[in-house]
XYZ file of C-alpha atoms in Angstrom:
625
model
C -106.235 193.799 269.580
C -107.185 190.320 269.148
C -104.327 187.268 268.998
C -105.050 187.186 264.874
C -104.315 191.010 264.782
C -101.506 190.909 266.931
C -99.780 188.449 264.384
C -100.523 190.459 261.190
C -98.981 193.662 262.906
C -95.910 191.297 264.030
C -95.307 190.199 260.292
C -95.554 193.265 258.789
C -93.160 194.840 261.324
C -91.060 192.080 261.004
C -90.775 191.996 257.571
C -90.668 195.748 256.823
C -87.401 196.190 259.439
C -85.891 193.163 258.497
C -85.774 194.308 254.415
C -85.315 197.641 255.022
C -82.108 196.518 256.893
C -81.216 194.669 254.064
C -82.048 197.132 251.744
C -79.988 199.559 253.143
C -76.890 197.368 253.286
C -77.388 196.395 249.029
C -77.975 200.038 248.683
C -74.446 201.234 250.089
C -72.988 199.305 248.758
C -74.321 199.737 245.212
C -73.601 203.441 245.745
C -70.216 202.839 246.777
C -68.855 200.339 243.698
C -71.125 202.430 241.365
C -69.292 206.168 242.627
C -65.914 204.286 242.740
C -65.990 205.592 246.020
C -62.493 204.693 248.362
C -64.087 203.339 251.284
C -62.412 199.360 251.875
C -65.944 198.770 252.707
C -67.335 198.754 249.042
C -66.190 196.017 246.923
C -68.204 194.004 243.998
C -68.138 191.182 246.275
C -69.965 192.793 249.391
C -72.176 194.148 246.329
C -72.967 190.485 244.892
C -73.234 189.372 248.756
C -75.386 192.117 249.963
C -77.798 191.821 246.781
C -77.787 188.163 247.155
C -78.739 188.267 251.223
C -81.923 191.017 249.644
C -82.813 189.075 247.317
C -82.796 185.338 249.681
C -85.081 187.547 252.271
C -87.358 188.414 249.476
C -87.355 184.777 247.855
C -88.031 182.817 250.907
C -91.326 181.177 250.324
C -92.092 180.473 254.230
C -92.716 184.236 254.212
C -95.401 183.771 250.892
C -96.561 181.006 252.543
C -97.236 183.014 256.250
C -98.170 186.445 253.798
C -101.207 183.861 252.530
C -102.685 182.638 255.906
C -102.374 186.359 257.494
C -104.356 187.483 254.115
C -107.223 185.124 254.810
C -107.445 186.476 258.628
C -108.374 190.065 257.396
C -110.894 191.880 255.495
C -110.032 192.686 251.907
C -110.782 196.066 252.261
C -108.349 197.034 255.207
C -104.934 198.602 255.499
C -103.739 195.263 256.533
C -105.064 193.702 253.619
C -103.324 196.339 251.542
C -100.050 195.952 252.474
C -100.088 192.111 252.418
C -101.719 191.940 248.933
C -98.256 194.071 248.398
C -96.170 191.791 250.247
C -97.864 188.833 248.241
C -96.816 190.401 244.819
C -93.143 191.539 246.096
C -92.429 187.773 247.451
C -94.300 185.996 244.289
C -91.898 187.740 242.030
C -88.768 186.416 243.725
C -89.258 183.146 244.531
C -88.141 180.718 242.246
C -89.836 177.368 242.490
C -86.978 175.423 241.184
C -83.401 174.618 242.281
C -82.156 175.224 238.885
C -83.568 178.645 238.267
C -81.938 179.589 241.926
C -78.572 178.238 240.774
C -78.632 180.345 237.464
C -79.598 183.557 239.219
C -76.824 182.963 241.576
C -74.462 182.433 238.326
C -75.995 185.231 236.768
C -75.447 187.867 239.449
C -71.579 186.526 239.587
C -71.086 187.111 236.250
C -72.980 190.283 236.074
C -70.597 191.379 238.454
C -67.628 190.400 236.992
C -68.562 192.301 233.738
C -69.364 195.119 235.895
C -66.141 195.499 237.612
C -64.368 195.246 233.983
C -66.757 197.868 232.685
C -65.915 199.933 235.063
C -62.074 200.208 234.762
C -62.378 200.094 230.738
C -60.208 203.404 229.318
C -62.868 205.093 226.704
C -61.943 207.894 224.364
C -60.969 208.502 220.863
C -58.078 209.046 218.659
C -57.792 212.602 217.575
C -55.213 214.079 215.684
C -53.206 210.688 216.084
C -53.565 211.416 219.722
C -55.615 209.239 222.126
C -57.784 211.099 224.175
C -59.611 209.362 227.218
C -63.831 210.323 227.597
C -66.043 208.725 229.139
C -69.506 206.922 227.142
C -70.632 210.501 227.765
C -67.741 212.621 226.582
C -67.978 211.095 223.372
C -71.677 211.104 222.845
C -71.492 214.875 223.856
C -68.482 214.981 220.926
C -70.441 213.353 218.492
C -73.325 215.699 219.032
C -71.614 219.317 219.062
C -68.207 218.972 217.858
C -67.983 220.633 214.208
C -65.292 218.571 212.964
C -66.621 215.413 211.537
C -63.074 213.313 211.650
C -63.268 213.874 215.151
C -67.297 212.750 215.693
C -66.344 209.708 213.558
C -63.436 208.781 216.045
C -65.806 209.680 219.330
C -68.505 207.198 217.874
C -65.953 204.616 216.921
C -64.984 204.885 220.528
C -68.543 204.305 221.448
C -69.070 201.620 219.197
C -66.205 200.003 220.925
C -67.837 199.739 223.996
C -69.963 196.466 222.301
C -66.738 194.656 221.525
C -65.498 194.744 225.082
C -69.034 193.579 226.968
C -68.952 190.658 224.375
C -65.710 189.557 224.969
C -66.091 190.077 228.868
C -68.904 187.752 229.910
C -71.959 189.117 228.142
C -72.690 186.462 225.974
C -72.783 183.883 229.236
C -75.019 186.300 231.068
C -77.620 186.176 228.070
C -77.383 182.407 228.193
C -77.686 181.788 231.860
C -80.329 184.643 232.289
C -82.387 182.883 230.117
C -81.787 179.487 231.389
C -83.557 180.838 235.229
C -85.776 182.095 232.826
C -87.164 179.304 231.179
C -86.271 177.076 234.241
C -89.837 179.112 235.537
C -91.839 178.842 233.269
C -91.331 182.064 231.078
C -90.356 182.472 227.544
C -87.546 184.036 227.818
C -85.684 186.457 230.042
C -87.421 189.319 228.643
C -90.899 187.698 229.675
C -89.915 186.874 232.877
C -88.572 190.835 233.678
C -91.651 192.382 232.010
C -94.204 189.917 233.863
C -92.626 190.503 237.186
C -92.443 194.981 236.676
C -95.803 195.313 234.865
C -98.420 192.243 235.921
C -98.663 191.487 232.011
C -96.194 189.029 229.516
C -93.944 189.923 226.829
C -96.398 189.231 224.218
C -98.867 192.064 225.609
C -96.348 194.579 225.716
C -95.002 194.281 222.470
C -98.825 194.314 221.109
C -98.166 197.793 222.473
C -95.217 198.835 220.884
C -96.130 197.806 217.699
C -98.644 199.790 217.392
C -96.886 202.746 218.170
C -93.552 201.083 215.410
C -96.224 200.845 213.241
C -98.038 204.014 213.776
C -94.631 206.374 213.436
C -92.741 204.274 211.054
C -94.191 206.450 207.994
C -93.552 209.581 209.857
C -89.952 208.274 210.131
C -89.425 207.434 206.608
C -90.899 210.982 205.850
C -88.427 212.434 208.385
C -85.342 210.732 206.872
C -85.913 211.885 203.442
C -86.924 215.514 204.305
C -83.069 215.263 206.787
C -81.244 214.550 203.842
C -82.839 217.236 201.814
C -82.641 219.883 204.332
C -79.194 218.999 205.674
C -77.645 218.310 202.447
C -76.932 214.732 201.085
C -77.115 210.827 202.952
C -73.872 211.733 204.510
C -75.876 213.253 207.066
C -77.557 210.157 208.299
C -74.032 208.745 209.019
C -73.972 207.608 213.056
C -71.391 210.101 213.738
C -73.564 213.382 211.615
C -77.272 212.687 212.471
C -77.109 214.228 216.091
C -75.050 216.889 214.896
C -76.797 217.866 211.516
C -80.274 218.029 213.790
C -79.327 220.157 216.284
C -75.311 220.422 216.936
C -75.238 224.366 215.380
C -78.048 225.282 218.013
C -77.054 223.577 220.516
C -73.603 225.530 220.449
C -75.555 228.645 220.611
C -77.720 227.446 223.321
C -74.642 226.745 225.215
C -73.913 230.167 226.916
C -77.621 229.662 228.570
C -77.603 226.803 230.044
C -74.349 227.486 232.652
C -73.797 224.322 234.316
C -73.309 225.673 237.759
C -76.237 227.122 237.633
C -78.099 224.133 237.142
C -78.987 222.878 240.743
C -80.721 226.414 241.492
C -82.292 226.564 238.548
C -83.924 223.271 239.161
C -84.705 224.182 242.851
C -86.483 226.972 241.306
C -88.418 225.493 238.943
C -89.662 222.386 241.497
C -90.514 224.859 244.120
C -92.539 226.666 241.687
C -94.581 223.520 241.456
C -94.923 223.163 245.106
C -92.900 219.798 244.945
C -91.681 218.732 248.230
C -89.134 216.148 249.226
C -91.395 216.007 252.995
C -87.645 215.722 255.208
C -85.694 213.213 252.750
C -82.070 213.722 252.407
C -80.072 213.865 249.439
C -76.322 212.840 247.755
C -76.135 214.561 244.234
C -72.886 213.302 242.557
C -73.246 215.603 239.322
C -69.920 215.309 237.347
C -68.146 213.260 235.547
C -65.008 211.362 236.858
C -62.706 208.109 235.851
C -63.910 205.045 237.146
C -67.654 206.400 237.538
C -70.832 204.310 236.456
C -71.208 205.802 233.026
C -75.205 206.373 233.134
C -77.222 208.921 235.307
C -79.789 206.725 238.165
C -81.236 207.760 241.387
C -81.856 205.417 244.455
C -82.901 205.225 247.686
C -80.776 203.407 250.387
C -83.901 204.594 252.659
C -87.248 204.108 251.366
C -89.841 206.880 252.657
C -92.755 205.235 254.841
C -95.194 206.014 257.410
C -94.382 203.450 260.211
C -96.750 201.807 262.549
C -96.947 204.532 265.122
C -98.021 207.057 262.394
C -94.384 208.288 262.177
C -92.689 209.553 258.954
C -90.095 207.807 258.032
C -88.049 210.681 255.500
C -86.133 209.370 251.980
C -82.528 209.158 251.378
C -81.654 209.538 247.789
C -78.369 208.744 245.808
C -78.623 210.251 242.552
C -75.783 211.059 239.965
C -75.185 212.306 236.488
C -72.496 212.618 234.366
C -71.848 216.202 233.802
C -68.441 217.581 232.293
C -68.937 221.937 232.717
C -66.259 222.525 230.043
C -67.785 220.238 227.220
C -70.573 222.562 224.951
C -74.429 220.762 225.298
C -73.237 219.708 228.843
C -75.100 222.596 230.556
C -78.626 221.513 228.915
C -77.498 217.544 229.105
C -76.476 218.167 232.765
C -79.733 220.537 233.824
C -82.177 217.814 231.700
C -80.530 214.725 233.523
C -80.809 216.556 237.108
C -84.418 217.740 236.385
C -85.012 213.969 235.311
C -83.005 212.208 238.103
C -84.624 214.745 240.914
C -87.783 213.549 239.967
C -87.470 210.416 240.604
C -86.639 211.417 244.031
C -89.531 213.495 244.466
C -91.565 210.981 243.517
C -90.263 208.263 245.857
C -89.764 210.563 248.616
C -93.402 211.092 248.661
C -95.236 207.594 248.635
C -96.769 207.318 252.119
C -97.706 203.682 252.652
C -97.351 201.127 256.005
C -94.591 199.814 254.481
C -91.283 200.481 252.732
C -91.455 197.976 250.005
C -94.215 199.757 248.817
C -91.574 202.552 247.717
C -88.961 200.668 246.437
C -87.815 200.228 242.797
C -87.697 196.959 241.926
C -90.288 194.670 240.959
C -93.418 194.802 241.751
C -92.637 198.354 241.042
C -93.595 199.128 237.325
C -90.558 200.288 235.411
C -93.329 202.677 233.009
C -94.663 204.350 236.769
C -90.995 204.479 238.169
C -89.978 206.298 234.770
C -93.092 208.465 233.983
C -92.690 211.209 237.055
C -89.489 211.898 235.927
C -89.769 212.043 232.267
C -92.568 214.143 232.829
C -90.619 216.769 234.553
C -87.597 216.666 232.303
C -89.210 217.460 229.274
C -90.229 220.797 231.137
C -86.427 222.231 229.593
C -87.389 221.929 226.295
C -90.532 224.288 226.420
C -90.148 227.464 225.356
C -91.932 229.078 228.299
C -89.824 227.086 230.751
C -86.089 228.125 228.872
C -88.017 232.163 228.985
C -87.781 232.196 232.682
C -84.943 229.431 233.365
C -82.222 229.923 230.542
C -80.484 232.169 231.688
C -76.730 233.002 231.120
C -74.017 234.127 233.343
C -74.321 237.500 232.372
C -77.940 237.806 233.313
C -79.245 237.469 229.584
C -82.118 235.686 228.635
C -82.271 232.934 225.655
C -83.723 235.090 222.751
C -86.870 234.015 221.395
C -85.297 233.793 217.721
C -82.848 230.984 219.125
C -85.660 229.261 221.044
C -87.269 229.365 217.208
C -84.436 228.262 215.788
C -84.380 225.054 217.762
C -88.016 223.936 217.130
C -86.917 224.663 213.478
C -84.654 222.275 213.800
C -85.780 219.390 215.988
C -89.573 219.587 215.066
C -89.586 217.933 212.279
C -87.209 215.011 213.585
C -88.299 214.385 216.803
C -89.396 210.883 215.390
C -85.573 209.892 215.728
C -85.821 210.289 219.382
C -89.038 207.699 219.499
C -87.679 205.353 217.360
C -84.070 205.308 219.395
C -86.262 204.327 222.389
C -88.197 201.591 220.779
C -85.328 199.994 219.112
C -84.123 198.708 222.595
C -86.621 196.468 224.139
C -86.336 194.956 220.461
C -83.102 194.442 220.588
C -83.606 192.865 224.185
C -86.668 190.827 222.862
C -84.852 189.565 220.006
C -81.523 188.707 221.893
C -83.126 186.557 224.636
C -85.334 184.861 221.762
C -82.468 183.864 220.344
C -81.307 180.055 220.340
C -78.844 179.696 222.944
C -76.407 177.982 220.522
C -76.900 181.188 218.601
C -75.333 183.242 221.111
C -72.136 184.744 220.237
C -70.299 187.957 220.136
C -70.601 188.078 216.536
C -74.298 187.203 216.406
C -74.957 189.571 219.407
C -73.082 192.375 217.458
C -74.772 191.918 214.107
C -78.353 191.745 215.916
C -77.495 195.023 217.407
C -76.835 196.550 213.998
C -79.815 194.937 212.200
C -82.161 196.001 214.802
C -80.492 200.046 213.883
C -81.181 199.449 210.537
C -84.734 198.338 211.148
C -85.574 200.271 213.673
C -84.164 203.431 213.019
C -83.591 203.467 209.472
C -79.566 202.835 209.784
C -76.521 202.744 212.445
C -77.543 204.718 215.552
C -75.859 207.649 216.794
C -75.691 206.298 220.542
C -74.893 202.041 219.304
C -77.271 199.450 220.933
C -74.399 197.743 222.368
C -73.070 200.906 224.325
C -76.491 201.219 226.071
C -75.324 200.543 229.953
C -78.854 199.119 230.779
C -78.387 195.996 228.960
C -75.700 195.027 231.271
C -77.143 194.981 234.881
C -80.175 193.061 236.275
C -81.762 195.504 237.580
C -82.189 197.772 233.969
C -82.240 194.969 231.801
C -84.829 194.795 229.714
C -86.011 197.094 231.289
C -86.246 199.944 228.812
C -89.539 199.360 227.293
C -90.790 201.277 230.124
C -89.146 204.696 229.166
C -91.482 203.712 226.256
C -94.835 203.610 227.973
C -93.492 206.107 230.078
C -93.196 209.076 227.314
C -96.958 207.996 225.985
C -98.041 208.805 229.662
C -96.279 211.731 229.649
C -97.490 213.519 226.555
C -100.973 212.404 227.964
C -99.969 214.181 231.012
C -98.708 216.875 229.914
C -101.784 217.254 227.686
C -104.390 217.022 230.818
C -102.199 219.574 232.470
C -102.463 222.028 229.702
C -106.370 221.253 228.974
C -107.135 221.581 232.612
C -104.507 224.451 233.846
C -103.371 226.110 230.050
C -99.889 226.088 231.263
C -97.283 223.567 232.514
C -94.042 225.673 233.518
C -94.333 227.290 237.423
C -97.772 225.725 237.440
C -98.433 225.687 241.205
C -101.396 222.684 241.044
C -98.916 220.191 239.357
C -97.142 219.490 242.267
C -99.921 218.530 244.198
C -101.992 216.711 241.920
C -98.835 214.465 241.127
C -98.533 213.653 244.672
C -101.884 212.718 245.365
C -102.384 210.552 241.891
C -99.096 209.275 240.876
C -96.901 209.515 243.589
C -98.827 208.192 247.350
C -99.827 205.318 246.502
C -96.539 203.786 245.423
C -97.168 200.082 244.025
C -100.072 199.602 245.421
C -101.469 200.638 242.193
C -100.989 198.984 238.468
C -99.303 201.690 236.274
C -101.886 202.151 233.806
C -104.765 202.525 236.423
C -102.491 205.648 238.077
C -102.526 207.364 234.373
C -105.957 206.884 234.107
C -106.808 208.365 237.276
C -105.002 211.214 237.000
C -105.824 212.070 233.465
C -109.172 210.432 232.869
C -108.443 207.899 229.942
C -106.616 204.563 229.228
C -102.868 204.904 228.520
C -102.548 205.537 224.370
C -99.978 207.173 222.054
C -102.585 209.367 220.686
C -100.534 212.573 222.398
C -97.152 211.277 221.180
C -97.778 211.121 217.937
C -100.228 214.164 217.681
C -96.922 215.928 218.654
C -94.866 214.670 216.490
C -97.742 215.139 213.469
C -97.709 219.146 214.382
C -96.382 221.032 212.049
C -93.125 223.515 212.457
C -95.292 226.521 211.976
C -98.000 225.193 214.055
C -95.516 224.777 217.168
C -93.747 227.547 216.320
C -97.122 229.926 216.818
C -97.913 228.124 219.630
C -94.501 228.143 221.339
C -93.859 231.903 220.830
C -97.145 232.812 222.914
C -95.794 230.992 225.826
C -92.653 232.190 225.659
C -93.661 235.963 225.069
C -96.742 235.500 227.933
C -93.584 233.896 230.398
C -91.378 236.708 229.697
C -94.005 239.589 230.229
C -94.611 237.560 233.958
C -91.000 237.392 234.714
C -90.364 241.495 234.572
C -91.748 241.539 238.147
C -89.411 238.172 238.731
C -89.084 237.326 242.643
C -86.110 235.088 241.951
C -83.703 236.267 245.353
C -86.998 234.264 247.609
C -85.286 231.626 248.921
C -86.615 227.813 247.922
C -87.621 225.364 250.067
C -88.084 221.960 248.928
C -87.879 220.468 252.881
C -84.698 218.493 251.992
C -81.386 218.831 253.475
C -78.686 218.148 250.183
C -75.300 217.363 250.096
C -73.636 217.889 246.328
C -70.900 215.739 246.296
C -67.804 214.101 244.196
C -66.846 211.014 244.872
C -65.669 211.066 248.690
C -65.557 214.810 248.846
C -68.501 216.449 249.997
C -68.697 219.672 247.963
C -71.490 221.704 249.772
C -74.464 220.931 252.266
C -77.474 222.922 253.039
C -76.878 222.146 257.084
C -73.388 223.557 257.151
C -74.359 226.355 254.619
C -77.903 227.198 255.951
C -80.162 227.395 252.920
C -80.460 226.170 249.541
C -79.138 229.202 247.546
C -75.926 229.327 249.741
C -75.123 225.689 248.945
C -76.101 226.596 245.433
C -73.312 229.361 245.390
C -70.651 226.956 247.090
C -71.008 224.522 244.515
C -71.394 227.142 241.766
C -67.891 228.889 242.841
C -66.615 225.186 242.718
C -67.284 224.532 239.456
C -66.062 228.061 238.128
C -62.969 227.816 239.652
C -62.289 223.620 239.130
C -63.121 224.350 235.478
C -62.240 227.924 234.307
C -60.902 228.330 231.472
C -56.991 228.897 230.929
C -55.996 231.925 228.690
């Protein structure tokens, strides 16, 4: 190895122990304040400290400087080259060439912080029957969903809706300012520009020439859908905040209930991923699944070990932290709870399976698209909803299998409005876009809470079910504006989903999907620009087309379509092998807080740490006569 070698290998070492040290130390400690876990050890200071050191090693423009000489030492087309093209993009996008724009991100992580730590011990619920009752952001958007009594959904979204007085009053409307301050201190629009520049390699501008085209392209089918809701459902009252959710779905969802057991839900998911021949290649994994006082009130999975292959060829395994927010007792929390873990667990899979020379290749943050990060999982959650997939997996405690007639009855009554769901996503990022273009002597609570509401109204057509302001994203760095890429992640997965089905005919137990998402969307990591991975894999540029061919189908025309599948799964599952044991090569601890509820080392397999934690949850929440 000649003396030039010798120092690329020592840089790239260097730098990949040195931030995975650091990484590991933010990581914990995110965990820790997030999980309101009682270790002295986590704090919102060590947090602010331990993201700040991350972010210094990350920002230190020596290391740019060194990444550029090694780059001109190597050939362009060699591993080397690879990872410090990689290492050039990571460092570019921290780095702030100006003292100012440092001194506002330090501000802006302090304050962030701050409003965090209020967040967190902020008492949620709603007043029923003159009573308060204390629920978390999830409690009451399950409420306002399922619960028949409309005084009571009204309270449970006036609790929600309470949730954007209290991050305006708490430092909210300084973190807008001073985010956009480092912003424009660099260069960049606005806040939003700078975010979106650094996750996806293009500006603000280009990504919103996206989205318009798809607000555009489904803003008819939305003003279609609203009239026909009001029709069907009976009068405007049903567009109300607190009635939409309900009105669409609340009825079936009750009666979907008994088949979605919560306890079940890790198994079930075990069983469907293994069917796919997803593996987790030796990572190990924390699932924190229920819901708890003091808890982070949003579902997220990270990794305070990123998977690698390290310079002697070795495998370096995942860890993964991932939670949700599930409450067993609440009806819709068995489907919520089993959709959140099927999204959350793929996110792991999908980081615990990039192999690159380096562990910032698998990390979340920027350079790390937001749209690739979100797509895997996405992807894999919307697996529930297919009729084929509830025929095998929907399965109650008594053994019984979701009728078809129900599984009819639910098309019947989301088909038609599954345009609510799209335009709910989009009317984030413009929100976001339209906050941090806002004059900064604009900025106020008011002003921020009357955005919000316009932005419902043109958006969505009126006052959202789940208000802008109660969306936890919007808060930290690291998901602010960030949601735009749920966007472009649900137009790659219909266009997935729809290469699957052309080139298999089936999606649910499909043994090649597993595979071919590890070798196109998942190995490379961010090496790869986001829309060059869909294309890859499925053969075309990244469009809506899919989405909105979907939501253009007709109720009968799903309804035909969806009943084969369903009838075709159920004939296959008579000769049903569901006592084999799964093996997803993961060791997984299910935990609550500090207690560790059950552990595939201490139990021995899978399916006995599946029946530990389902005998916890019957017994923790069976219900009293």
């Amino acid at each position: 190895m000649t003396g030039s070698n010798i120092d690329v290998a020592n840089f790239i070492d260097s730098t990949n122990a040195n931030y995975e040290r650091l990484h590991r130390a933010f990581e914990m400690q995110f965990w820790g304040t997030k999980m309101a876990l009682s270790g002295p050890e986590y704090s919102t200071e060590a947090l602010t400290r331990t993201k700040g050191e991350m972010e210094a090693f990350l920002a230190d423009e020596s290391k740019l400087a060194k990444t550029r000489e090694l780059l001109e030492s190597v050939p362009d087309d060699s591993a080397e080259a690879t990872t410090l093209k990689m290492l050039e993009r990571t460092f570019g996008c921290y780095i702030m060439e100006s003292e100012e724009a440092t001194k506002f991100r330090s501000e802006a992580t302090k304050i962030e912080g701050q409003l965090e730590g209020a967040r967190n011990k902020l008492s949620l619920g709603a007043t029923i029957d003159g009573k308060f009752e204390e629920m978390s952001s999830v409690g009451l958007r399950n409420k306002v969903r399922v619960d028949p009594d409309e005084n009571v959904r009204k309270a449970c979204y006036e609790g929600l809706a309470k949730i954007g007085d209290f991050v305006t009053e708490n430092g909210f409307v300084e973190l807008v300012k001073v985010r956009n301050r480092m912003a424009k201190a660099l260069g960049y629009l606005d806040f939003y520009d700078y975010k979106v520049t650094n996750a996806e390699g293009f500006g603000k501008i280009a990504l919103f020439e996206i989205l318009d085209t798809l607000e555009e392209g489904t803003r008819p089918i939305l003003e279609s859908a609203r009239k026909r809701f009001v029709q069907e459902k009976g009068g405007d009252s049903t567009l109300e905040p607190w009635n939409q959710s309900f009105f669409m779905a609340g009825d079936v969802t009750r009666r979907l209930d008994p088949y979605f057991p919560f306890e079940k839900s890790v198994e079930q998911w075990g069983r469907s991923f293994a069917a796919m021949n997803i593996s987790y290649r030796g990572a190990t994994m924390d699932l924190d699944l229920l819901d708890r006082k003091g808890k982070y009130s949003n579902g997220f999975c990270h990794w305070p070990q990123p998977a690698w292959i390290k310079p002697d060829g070795s495998w370096q395994p995942s860890t993964t932290h991932f939670t949700s927010l599930a409450d067993p007792s609440a009806v819709g929390s068995g489907y919520t709870g089993l959709t959140t873990l099927m999204h959350e667990a793929g996110h792991a899979a999908h980081f615990a399976n990039i192999a690159m020379p380096s562990p910032l290749f698998s990390q979340e943050r920027s350079p790390t698209s937001v749209a690739y990060a979100e797509n895997q999982s996405m992807f894999l959650d919307s697996l529930v909803g297919d009729a084929d997939w509830m025929a095998k997996y929907a399965v109650s405690r008594e053994g019984e299998v979701v009728p078809w007639d129900l599984v009819a009855d639910q098309i019947r009554a989301t088909q038609p409005y599954k345009v609510f769901a799209l335009r709910g996503m989009l009317a984030v990022p413009y929100f976001e876009k339209a906050l941090y273009e806002m004059a900064e002597e604009d900025v106020t609570a008011e002003s921020i809470k009357a955005l919000a509401d316009k932005v419902e109204h043109d958006i969505q057509g009126g006052l959202s079910p789940r208000p802008l302001l109660s969306v936890p994203h919007i808060l930290s760095d690291e998901a602010s504006c960030y949601y735009h890429g749920y966007v472009l992640a649900e137009m790659s997965v219909h266009q997935t989903r729809e290469f699957f089905l052309k080139r298999d005919g089936y999606l649910t137990d499909n043994p090649q999907i597993g595979p071919s998402l590890t070798k196109s969307y998942w190995q490379p990591g961010n090496s790869e620009p986001f829309l060059s991975l869909v294309e890859n894999l499925t053969g075309a540029p990244l469009t809506g087309e899919a989405w909105v061919n979907e939501l253009k189908q007709s109720v009968e025309e799903v309804l035909k379509e969806e009943n084969v599948k369903y009838d075709s799964k159920r004939a296959e599952c008579l000769a049903d092998n569901s006592g084999k044991e799964i093996d997803l090569d993961m060791r997984i601890r299910i935990v609550d807080g500090d207690d560790v509820l059950a552990d595939t080392a201490d139990e021995g397999s899978f399916l006995a740490a599946c029946k530990v934690f389902e005998g916890y949850v019957q017994k923790r929440f069976a219900k009293k006569d």
